[in-house]
Amino acid sequence: MNRRTILKTGLALFPVQALLARAQAFFPEPPLRPVKRREGVVEARLEAVAKPIQVGGKTAELWTYGGSLPGPTLRLKEGERLRLVFRNRLGEVTNLHFHGLPIPPLVDNPFLEIPPGEEQVYEFTVPRGAAGTYWYHPHVHGKVANQLFRGLAGTIVVEGPLDALPELRAAEEHLIVLKDLELLGGKVAPHTPMDWMNGKEGSLVLANGALRPTLRPGKGLLRLRLLNASNARFYRLALEGHTLVQIATDGGFLAKPVELEELLLAPGERAEVLVALKGAGEYRLLALPYDRGAIGMMDMGGMRHMMGTGPSRTEHLLTITVPKAFPKLPLPKTLAGLKPLSPSGPLRRLVLSENMMAGEFFINGRKFDHTRVDLRAQRGQVEVWEVENQGDMDHPFHLHTHPFQVLARNGRPEPFPAWKDTVNIRAGEVVRLAVAVGFPGKTVFHCHIVEHEDQGMMGVLEVQ
Ligand code: C2O
Ligand code: CU
Ligand code: CU
């Protein structure tokens, strides 16, 4: 049932008061796809289409997948074959990228352009061991920032054997897609020159397309799948009165749960957390202030100066309203049999840099060129990538197709192994990654502040 059918049937059955209470209690979850599933093959259709959508009490024309914000969730199982028929009903070229899924670049092809009105079939097998939370979004170079900001993003949930753990099955699962938006005259606000430097943020900070929705759990243990689908906004997440027990990163389960006071999600990153609810009460999920080194213009004595904007303000993302104390549910003790990667391949050095005044962004001093190959690698090797941020702001570094583990940040070893595809690199920081080189073909690595990607902070990796 979607929101509309609930409201319609609700209307016939309940007086207005009850209806309002119900509508308020409604925590929007993106619609589910696929509908058809036969002998390990799942079929789904998806279209990119402009649609008027209600956000924060206003109606605006967004660009959507299937008419919803966020787009429908593709819920798949490891080993299943997906056949996705995608139609471009936008007025410009687009394509689909399956962010984080280790699938062949021939299928998940960031160089493909689908003209308006055309269809493209995406077909692949969901890899074993990939259970986790992923997402899809457009990836045509130069158009990503605009298309993503206007609303084009959806989640991919992959289920695997670990999801059958009794502790996880007992939990109440919700997906939370974090995405900000700025509206102007019934449309999505266009990018300003400043947005092209910093990456665009919007003042409407939405959870599943809704402004500060309320979640009313029916159980004492929540499993939250979190996705940062924003262009440039960082979320330093904290839940009032609770700790977050992280069980998964971008690429799936950790070896064992890790208890956190707060969790930083950079653009493109995902995490899964368990929340053991404390009893009756209202608890806000907050994004705490975070300074990502964004730049603003200041007028000083008639001269324009570029200065850091300082930390973001606290945002209230949603409220968890717990009606009563639920019976306590146990947390899992161990999760995946996850081993640290041991490098066998060459060491690479990548340097991220900016020319803020010119609005230009580089990797190893060069801007993206789709005809150039920046790195060549061998399938099956584990390479060490040392990525240094010589710029003045955070750059979340992302690699397609080939999952990695963070070895160290500024020489400090990472406390535990975790599968990642996006890692935030702070200004001046050097991060060491162990990259498990997989499927052959050409793909890309880039900053996931998508304005930076669109303006050149991207490179090509070719695997033989
Ligand atoms: Cu989510 Cu190349 O990106
Ligand atoms: Cu990606
Ligand atoms: Cu960047």
Short mmCIF file of C-alpha atoms and ligand atoms in Angstrom, two decimals:
data_model
loop_
_atom_site.label_atom_id
_atom_site.label_comp_id
_atom_site.label_asym_id
_atom_site.label_seq_id
_atom_site.Cartn_x
_atom_site.Cartn_y
_atom_site.Cartn_z
CA MET A 1 0.00 0.00 0.00
CA ASN A 2 1.27 3.45 -0.71
CA ARG A 3 0.44 6.62 1.15
CA ARG A 4 -2.50 7.40 -1.12
CA THR A 5 -4.26 4.06 -0.72
CA ILE A 6 -3.78 4.22 3.04
CA LEU A 7 -5.32 7.67 3.12
CA LYS A 8 -8.18 6.63 0.83
CA THR A 9 -9.15 3.52 2.76
CA GLY A 10 -8.53 5.44 5.98
CA LEU A 11 -11.00 8.08 4.92
CA ALA A 12 -13.85 5.62 4.74
CA LEU A 13 -13.11 4.00 8.07
CA PHE A 14 -11.97 6.68 10.49
CA PRO A 15 -13.15 10.08 11.64
CA VAL A 16 -10.85 12.98 10.72
CA GLN A 17 -9.06 13.03 14.09
CA ALA A 18 -8.03 9.41 13.86
CA LEU A 19 -7.09 9.93 10.25
CA LEU A 20 -4.78 12.81 11.11
CA ALA A 21 -3.16 10.81 13.89
CA ARG A 22 -2.65 8.00 11.43
CA ALA A 23 -1.26 10.17 8.71
CA GLN A 24 1.17 11.61 11.24
CA ALA A 25 2.22 8.17 12.34
CA PHE A 26 3.01 7.23 8.81
CA PHE A 27 6.69 6.76 8.22
CA PRO A 28 7.20 6.86 4.48
CA GLU A 29 9.22 4.00 3.03
CA PRO A 30 10.08 4.05 -0.65
CA PRO A 31 7.95 1.69 -2.78
CA LEU A 32 9.34 -1.80 -3.41
CA ARG A 33 10.46 -3.35 -6.67
CA PRO A 34 10.52 -5.85 -8.30
CA VAL A 35 7.13 -7.39 -8.51
CA LYS A 36 7.99 -10.34 -10.70
CA ARG A 37 10.26 -13.09 -9.41
CA ARG A 38 10.60 -16.48 -11.06
CA GLU A 39 13.26 -19.21 -10.69
CA GLY A 40 16.02 -16.93 -9.55
CA VAL A 41 15.24 -14.27 -12.13
CA VAL A 42 13.70 -11.01 -11.07
CA GLU A 43 12.24 -8.59 -13.52
CA ALA A 44 11.69 -4.95 -12.86
CA ARG A 45 10.91 -1.82 -14.80
CA LEU A 46 12.07 1.61 -13.92
CA GLU A 47 11.73 4.94 -15.62
CA ALA A 48 13.30 8.31 -15.09
CA VAL A 49 10.52 10.87 -15.34
CA ALA A 50 9.73 14.42 -14.24
CA LYS A 51 6.85 14.47 -11.78
CA PRO A 52 5.16 16.92 -9.41
CA ILE A 53 5.86 15.66 -5.88
CA GLN A 54 4.79 16.89 -2.46
CA VAL A 55 7.76 17.83 -0.32
CA GLY A 56 7.64 19.64 3.00
CA GLY A 57 4.08 20.84 2.33
CA LYS A 58 4.83 22.20 -1.15
CA THR A 59 4.46 20.71 -4.58
CA ALA A 60 7.42 20.84 -6.91
CA GLU A 61 8.42 19.22 -10.14
CA LEU A 62 11.20 16.78 -9.38
CA TRP A 63 13.05 14.30 -11.53
CA THR A 64 12.17 10.89 -10.21
CA TYR A 65 12.54 7.18 -10.70
CA GLY A 66 9.04 5.85 -11.13
CA GLY A 67 7.39 9.00 -9.79
CA SER A 68 8.55 8.72 -6.19
CA LEU A 69 11.15 10.41 -4.00
CA PRO A 70 13.35 8.48 -3.33
CA GLY A 71 12.95 6.00 -6.19
CA PRO A 72 11.67 2.47 -5.61
CA THR A 73 13.83 0.12 -3.56
CA LEU A 74 15.18 -2.83 -5.51
CA ARG A 75 15.16 -5.68 -3.01
CA LEU A 76 17.26 -8.58 -4.27
CA LYS A 77 18.84 -11.75 -2.98
CA GLU A 78 22.44 -12.86 -3.45
CA GLY A 79 22.70 -15.09 -6.51
CA GLU A 80 19.52 -13.80 -8.12
CA ARG A 81 19.59 -12.49 -11.65
CA LEU A 82 18.11 -9.04 -12.16
CA ARG A 83 16.66 -7.98 -15.46
CA LEU A 84 15.87 -4.29 -15.21
CA VAL A 85 14.25 -2.50 -18.11
CA PHE A 86 15.06 1.17 -17.76
CA ARG A 87 13.39 3.91 -19.75
CA ASN A 88 14.60 7.48 -20.01
CA ARG A 89 11.61 9.80 -20.06
CA LEU A 90 13.64 12.89 -19.22
CA GLY A 91 14.37 15.57 -21.78
CA GLU A 92 18.12 14.79 -21.72
CA VAL A 93 20.52 11.85 -21.70
CA THR A 94 20.93 9.81 -18.55
CA ASN A 95 21.97 6.32 -17.46
CA LEU A 96 22.00 4.13 -14.36
CA HIS A 97 24.86 3.35 -12.04
CA PHE A 98 24.60 0.60 -9.42
CA HIS A 99 26.69 2.24 -6.73
CA GLY A 100 28.75 -0.23 -4.72
CA LEU A 101 27.68 -3.46 -6.38
CA PRO A 102 30.64 -5.54 -7.56
CA ILE A 103 29.27 -6.23 -11.06
CA PRO A 104 30.96 -6.02 -14.50
CA PRO A 105 31.62 -2.50 -15.84
CA LEU A 106 30.23 -3.73 -19.15
CA VAL A 107 26.81 -3.73 -17.45
CA ASP A 108 27.34 -0.98 -14.90
CA ASN A 109 28.81 1.28 -17.53
CA PRO A 110 29.37 4.90 -16.50
CA PHE A 111 30.24 5.83 -20.11
CA LEU A 112 26.86 4.77 -21.50
CA GLU A 113 24.41 7.50 -22.56
CA ILE A 114 20.73 6.71 -22.95
CA PRO A 115 18.98 9.31 -25.14
CA PRO A 116 15.55 10.70 -24.18
CA GLY A 117 12.74 8.26 -24.94
CA GLU A 118 15.06 5.24 -25.21
CA GLU A 119 15.17 2.03 -23.22
CA GLN A 120 18.13 0.13 -21.86
CA VAL A 121 18.12 -3.33 -20.33
CA TYR A 122 20.41 -3.82 -17.35
CA GLU A 123 20.99 -7.47 -16.55
CA PHE A 124 23.32 -8.96 -13.97
CA THR A 125 23.68 -11.56 -11.25
CA VAL A 126 23.77 -10.27 -7.70
CA PRO A 127 27.14 -11.47 -6.37
CA ARG A 128 27.36 -13.91 -3.46
CA GLY A 129 28.64 -12.27 -0.31
CA ALA A 130 27.31 -8.88 -1.37
CA ALA A 131 24.47 -8.66 1.16
CA GLY A 132 24.15 -5.01 2.09
CA THR A 133 22.73 -1.64 1.15
CA TYR A 134 23.56 -0.07 -2.22
CA TRP A 135 21.97 2.50 -4.45
CA TYR A 136 21.37 3.59 -8.01
CA HIS A 137 21.68 7.02 -9.55
CA PRO A 138 22.58 8.68 -12.88
CA HIS A 139 26.19 8.79 -14.04
CA VAL A 140 26.52 10.77 -17.26
CA HIS A 141 29.60 12.94 -16.81
CA GLY A 142 28.67 16.61 -16.44
CA LYS A 143 25.03 15.86 -15.65
CA VAL A 144 25.24 13.93 -12.39
CA ALA A 145 25.00 16.89 -9.99
CA ASN A 146 21.89 18.30 -11.63
CA GLN A 147 20.11 14.97 -12.07
CA LEU A 148 20.89 13.68 -8.57
CA PHE A 149 19.96 16.94 -6.88
CA ARG A 150 16.59 16.97 -8.68
CA GLY A 151 15.71 13.64 -7.07
CA LEU A 152 17.10 10.77 -9.13
CA ALA A 153 18.23 8.17 -6.58
CA GLY A 154 16.96 4.88 -5.24
CA THR A 155 18.15 2.11 -2.92
CA ILE A 156 19.24 -1.44 -3.65
CA VAL A 157 18.94 -3.88 -0.76
CA VAL A 158 20.72 -7.20 -1.14
CA GLU A 159 19.80 -9.98 1.24
CA GLY A 160 22.13 -12.84 2.07
CA PRO A 161 22.50 -15.74 4.51
CA LEU A 162 23.45 -13.48 7.42
CA ASP A 163 20.09 -11.76 7.24
CA ALA A 164 18.66 -15.00 8.61
CA LEU A 165 20.43 -14.48 11.96
CA PRO A 166 17.64 -14.69 14.55
CA GLU A 167 18.74 -11.42 16.19
CA LEU A 168 18.50 -9.60 12.87
CA ARG A 169 15.24 -11.22 11.89
CA ALA A 170 13.71 -10.16 15.18
CA ALA A 171 14.56 -6.53 14.50
CA GLU A 172 12.16 -4.11 12.83
CA GLU A 173 13.82 -2.96 9.62
CA HIS A 174 13.57 0.49 8.06
CA LEU A 175 15.32 2.21 5.23
CA ILE A 176 16.29 5.85 5.67
CA VAL A 177 17.40 7.74 2.58
CA LEU A 178 18.93 11.10 3.47
CA LYS A 179 18.66 13.70 0.75
CA ASP A 180 18.40 17.46 0.85
CA LEU A 181 16.56 19.66 -1.59
CA GLU A 182 16.08 23.33 -2.39
CA LEU A 183 12.91 24.49 -4.13
CA LEU A 184 12.26 27.65 -6.06
CA GLY A 185 8.97 28.54 -7.72
CA GLY A 186 7.62 24.99 -7.91
CA LYS A 187 10.87 23.60 -9.23
CA VAL A 188 14.20 22.46 -7.90
CA ALA A 189 16.49 25.44 -7.39
CA PRO A 190 19.29 25.64 -9.96
CA HIS A 191 22.98 25.54 -9.02
CA THR A 192 24.68 28.82 -8.14
CA PRO A 193 28.38 29.40 -8.93
CA MET A 194 29.07 28.77 -5.22
CA ASP A 195 27.24 25.42 -5.43
CA TRP A 196 29.65 24.35 -8.17
CA MET A 197 32.53 24.91 -5.74
CA ASN A 198 31.09 23.47 -2.55
CA GLY A 199 28.62 21.00 -3.93
CA LYS A 200 24.94 21.88 -3.63
CA GLU A 201 23.12 21.60 -0.32
CA GLY A 202 19.42 22.28 0.21
CA SER A 203 17.59 23.71 3.19
CA LEU A 204 14.99 20.93 3.11
CA VAL A 205 16.76 18.03 4.78
CA LEU A 206 14.60 15.03 4.04
CA ALA A 207 14.32 11.46 5.28
CA ASN A 208 12.71 9.27 2.59
CA GLY A 209 11.51 12.42 0.87
CA ALA A 210 9.68 13.66 3.98
CA LEU A 211 10.42 16.54 6.31
CA ARG A 212 10.96 15.31 9.88
CA PRO A 213 8.67 12.26 9.67
CA THR A 214 7.78 10.22 12.74
CA LEU A 215 8.61 6.57 13.06
CA ARG A 216 6.50 4.60 15.55
CA PRO A 217 8.20 1.30 16.17
CA GLY A 218 6.31 -1.82 17.19
CA LYS A 219 9.40 -3.57 18.54
CA GLY A 220 12.28 -2.81 20.88
CA LEU A 221 15.01 -3.38 18.31
CA LEU A 222 15.39 -1.40 15.09
CA ARG A 223 17.58 -2.18 12.13
CA LEU A 224 18.12 1.00 10.15
CA ARG A 225 19.64 1.01 6.68
CA LEU A 226 21.04 4.48 6.13
CA LEU A 227 21.94 5.97 2.76
CA ASN A 228 23.38 9.39 2.09
CA ALA A 229 21.99 10.18 -1.36
CA SER A 230 22.77 13.91 -1.10
CA ASN A 231 25.01 15.76 -3.53
CA ALA A 232 27.24 17.29 -0.90
CA ARG A 233 25.65 17.27 2.55
CA PHE A 234 27.39 15.28 5.29
CA TYR A 235 25.35 13.70 8.07
CA ARG A 236 26.94 13.35 11.50
CA LEU A 237 24.19 11.15 12.85
CA ALA A 238 23.21 10.79 16.49
CA LEU A 239 20.03 9.49 18.06
CA GLU A 240 18.93 11.18 21.28
CA GLY A 241 19.22 8.91 24.32
CA HIS A 242 20.68 6.03 22.33
CA THR A 243 23.87 4.65 20.90
CA LEU A 244 24.01 3.31 17.37
CA VAL A 245 25.25 -0.23 16.96
CA GLN A 246 26.80 -0.42 13.53
CA ILE A 247 26.52 -3.79 11.79
CA ALA A 248 27.35 -2.93 8.18
CA THR A 249 29.26 -0.42 6.07
CA ASP A 250 28.97 0.35 2.33
CA GLY A 251 29.78 -3.18 1.19
CA GLY A 252 27.99 -5.22 3.84
CA PHE A 253 28.36 -6.73 7.27
CA LEU A 254 31.16 -6.09 9.75
CA ALA A 255 32.85 -8.96 11.59
CA LYS A 256 31.00 -7.92 14.74
CA PRO A 257 28.76 -5.06 15.85
CA VAL A 258 30.42 -1.79 16.86
CA GLU A 259 28.76 0.59 19.32
CA LEU A 260 28.96 4.28 18.38
CA GLU A 261 27.85 7.58 19.89
CA GLU A 262 27.64 9.09 16.40
CA LEU A 263 28.16 8.07 12.81
CA LEU A 264 29.40 10.23 9.95
CA LEU A 265 27.91 9.52 6.52
CA ALA A 266 29.59 11.32 3.64
CA PRO A 267 27.79 11.60 0.27
CA GLY A 268 27.46 8.13 -1.27
CA GLU A 269 28.13 6.21 1.95
CA ARG A 270 25.81 3.72 3.59
CA ALA A 271 25.65 2.13 7.02
CA GLU A 272 23.39 -0.24 8.86
CA VAL A 273 22.78 0.21 12.55
CA LEU A 274 20.82 -1.53 15.26
CA VAL A 275 19.05 0.57 17.87
CA ALA A 276 17.98 -1.01 21.15
CA LEU A 277 15.14 1.31 22.14
CA LYS A 278 15.23 2.66 25.68
CA GLY A 279 11.54 2.77 26.49
CA ALA A 280 8.63 5.17 25.97
CA GLY A 281 9.60 8.58 24.68
CA GLU A 282 10.37 10.74 21.70
CA TYR A 283 13.89 10.56 20.33
CA ARG A 284 15.12 12.71 17.50
CA LEU A 285 17.57 11.49 14.92
CA LEU A 286 19.90 14.45 14.43
CA ALA A 287 22.58 15.50 12.03
CA LEU A 288 25.07 17.29 14.29
CA PRO A 289 27.19 20.23 13.12
CA TYR A 290 30.00 19.23 10.79
CA ASP A 291 32.61 21.38 9.10
CA ARG A 292 33.55 19.94 5.72
CA GLY A 293 35.62 22.95 4.75
CA ALA A 294 32.96 24.53 2.54
CA ILE A 295 33.72 28.05 1.30
CA GLY A 296 31.54 31.15 1.38
CA MET A 297 31.95 34.70 0.02
CA MET A 298 32.39 37.53 2.50
CA ASP A 299 32.32 41.24 1.77
CA MET A 300 35.11 42.96 3.69
CA GLY A 301 35.60 46.65 3.12
CA GLY A 302 34.23 46.39 -0.40
CA MET A 303 36.49 43.42 -1.21
CA ARG A 304 35.12 39.95 -1.76
CA HIS A 305 36.92 37.24 0.16
CA MET A 306 36.51 33.48 0.22
CA MET A 307 36.26 32.08 3.74
CA GLY A 308 35.25 28.82 5.35
CA THR A 309 31.54 28.72 6.17
CA GLY A 310 32.24 26.83 9.42
CA PRO A 311 30.20 23.91 10.74
CA SER A 312 26.71 23.17 9.43
CA ARG A 313 23.82 23.66 11.84
CA THR A 314 22.08 20.83 13.66
CA GLU A 315 19.31 19.28 11.58
CA HIS A 316 16.40 17.32 12.99
CA LEU A 317 15.93 14.46 10.52
CA LEU A 318 13.14 12.39 12.03
CA THR A 319 11.54 11.45 15.34
CA ILE A 320 11.28 7.97 16.74
CA THR A 321 8.24 7.89 18.99
CA VAL A 322 8.30 4.86 21.22
CA PRO A 323 4.82 4.22 22.67
CA LYS A 324 5.90 1.94 25.55
CA ALA A 325 8.79 -0.11 26.86
CA PHE A 326 9.15 -3.16 24.63
CA PRO A 327 10.72 -6.44 25.78
CA LYS A 328 14.49 -6.34 25.31
CA LEU A 329 15.82 -8.18 22.28
CA PRO A 330 19.35 -9.58 22.07
CA LEU A 331 21.95 -8.15 19.67
CA PRO A 332 24.04 -10.44 17.48
CA LYS A 333 27.52 -11.16 18.90
CA THR A 334 29.29 -11.86 15.63
CA LEU A 335 28.43 -11.17 12.00
CA ALA A 336 30.52 -11.78 8.88
CA GLY A 337 33.69 -13.84 8.60
CA LEU A 338 35.47 -10.76 7.37
CA LYS A 339 39.25 -10.89 7.01
CA PRO A 340 41.59 -7.98 6.40
CA LEU A 341 42.84 -7.90 2.79
CA SER A 342 46.53 -8.50 2.33
CA PRO A 343 48.01 -6.48 -0.51
CA SER A 344 49.71 -8.33 -3.39
CA GLY A 345 49.72 -5.73 -6.12
CA PRO A 346 51.39 -2.38 -6.77
CA LEU A 347 51.18 0.80 -4.72
CA ARG A 348 49.39 3.74 -6.33
CA ARG A 349 49.42 7.34 -5.31
CA LEU A 350 46.45 9.57 -6.03
CA VAL A 351 46.31 13.24 -5.15
CA LEU A 352 43.05 15.16 -4.98
CA SER A 353 43.33 18.91 -5.50
CA GLU A 354 41.22 21.96 -6.24
CA ASN A 355 41.44 25.29 -7.95
CA MET A 356 38.59 26.91 -6.07
CA MET A 357 38.62 30.23 -7.96
CA ALA A 358 38.37 28.48 -11.31
CA GLY A 359 35.93 25.86 -9.99
CA GLU A 360 38.25 23.11 -11.17
CA PHE A 361 38.95 19.79 -9.50
CA PHE A 362 41.77 17.36 -10.22
CA ILE A 363 43.15 13.91 -9.56
CA ASN A 364 46.93 13.80 -9.95
CA GLY A 365 46.74 17.27 -11.47
CA ARG A 366 44.44 16.22 -14.30
CA LYS A 367 40.77 16.64 -15.03
CA PHE A 368 38.64 13.70 -16.16
CA ASP A 369 38.99 12.63 -19.77
CA HIS A 370 36.88 9.66 -20.83
CA THR A 371 39.32 8.82 -23.65
CA ARG A 372 42.28 8.49 -21.27
CA VAL A 373 43.10 5.55 -19.01
CA ASP A 374 44.60 6.79 -15.75
CA LEU A 375 45.28 3.47 -14.05
CA ARG A 376 45.67 -0.09 -15.35
CA ALA A 377 45.28 -3.03 -13.00
CA GLN A 378 45.20 -6.83 -13.02
CA ARG A 379 42.16 -8.78 -11.97
CA GLY A 380 42.64 -10.72 -8.74
CA GLN A 381 45.32 -8.49 -7.27
CA VAL A 382 44.97 -6.52 -4.07
CA GLU A 383 46.50 -3.10 -4.68
CA VAL A 384 47.34 -0.40 -2.19
CA TRP A 385 45.99 3.01 -3.08
CA GLU A 386 47.31 5.94 -1.14
CA VAL A 387 44.89 8.81 -1.67
CA GLU A 388 45.89 12.24 -0.45
CA ASN A 389 43.61 15.24 -0.20
CA GLN A 390 45.66 18.37 -0.92
CA GLY A 391 42.56 20.53 -1.11
CA ASP A 392 40.78 22.66 1.48
CA MET A 393 37.61 20.65 1.84
CA ASP A 394 36.56 17.05 2.46
CA HIS A 395 36.41 14.85 -0.64
CA PRO A 396 34.58 11.52 -0.33
CA PHE A 397 36.58 9.23 -2.62
CA HIS A 398 34.62 6.54 -4.44
CA LEU A 399 35.65 3.61 -6.63
CA HIS A 400 33.22 1.64 -8.80
CA THR A 401 33.10 -2.17 -9.13
CA HIS A 402 36.14 -3.01 -6.97
CA PRO A 403 35.47 -2.98 -3.23
CA PHE A 404 38.15 -1.84 -0.83
CA GLN A 405 39.11 -1.82 2.81
CA VAL A 406 40.62 1.19 4.53
CA LEU A 407 44.05 0.24 5.91
CA ALA A 408 45.03 3.50 7.57
CA ARG A 409 44.22 7.20 7.85
CA ASN A 410 47.19 9.53 8.28
CA GLY A 411 49.27 6.50 9.22
CA ARG A 412 46.84 5.40 11.93
CA PRO A 413 45.66 1.85 11.25
CA GLU A 414 41.91 1.41 10.88
CA PRO A 415 40.49 -0.26 14.03
CA PHE A 416 38.63 -3.05 12.19
CA PRO A 417 38.25 -4.30 8.61
CA ALA A 418 35.16 -3.19 6.69
CA TRP A 419 34.06 -3.28 3.05
CA LYS A 420 33.83 0.19 1.60
CA ASP A 421 33.35 1.81 -1.79
CA THR A 422 33.34 5.41 -0.58
CA VAL A 423 35.66 6.89 2.01
CA ASN A 424 35.75 10.45 3.22
CA ILE A 425 39.15 12.11 3.01
CA ARG A 426 39.54 15.29 5.03
CA ALA A 427 41.63 18.24 3.90
CA GLY A 428 45.30 17.33 4.32
CA GLU A 429 44.54 13.69 5.06
CA VAL A 430 46.17 10.64 3.46
CA VAL A 431 44.12 7.46 3.36
CA ARG A 432 45.52 4.03 2.50
CA LEU A 433 43.19 1.58 0.83
CA ALA A 434 43.48 -2.09 -0.04
CA VAL A 435 41.60 -2.47 -3.33
CA ALA A 436 40.37 -5.94 -4.35
CA VAL A 437 40.61 -5.71 -8.14
CA GLY A 438 37.66 -7.56 -9.66
CA PHE A 439 35.79 -7.56 -12.97
CA PRO A 440 37.74 -6.55 -16.08
CA GLY A 441 36.79 -3.49 -18.07
CA LYS A 442 36.87 0.25 -17.79
CA THR A 443 35.35 2.06 -14.88
CA VAL A 444 35.85 5.19 -12.79
CA PHE A 445 36.92 6.53 -9.41
CA HIS A 446 35.90 10.00 -8.29
CA CYS A 447 34.90 12.40 -5.57
CA HIS A 448 31.28 11.78 -4.55
CA ILE A 449 30.56 15.44 -4.06
CA VAL A 450 29.06 15.08 -7.49
CA GLU A 451 29.71 18.69 -8.53
CA HIS A 452 33.42 17.93 -8.13
CA GLU A 453 32.99 14.75 -10.16
CA ASP A 454 31.17 16.66 -12.91
CA GLN A 455 33.98 19.20 -12.98
CA GLY A 456 36.78 16.74 -13.38
CA MET A 457 37.67 15.07 -10.08
CA MET A 458 37.37 11.64 -11.68
CA GLY A 459 39.70 9.15 -13.32
CA VAL A 460 39.49 5.98 -15.40
CA LEU A 461 40.64 2.55 -14.19
CA GLU A 462 41.04 -0.23 -16.73
CA VAL A 463 41.30 -3.80 -15.50
CA GLN A 464 42.70 -6.62 -17.64
CU1 C2O B 1 27.60 6.81 -6.66
CU2 C2O B 1 30.35 6.92 -9.57
O1 C2O B 1 28.96 6.91 -8.11
CU CU B 2 29.49 4.32 -7.73
CU CU B 3 35.16 16.64 -3.78
#
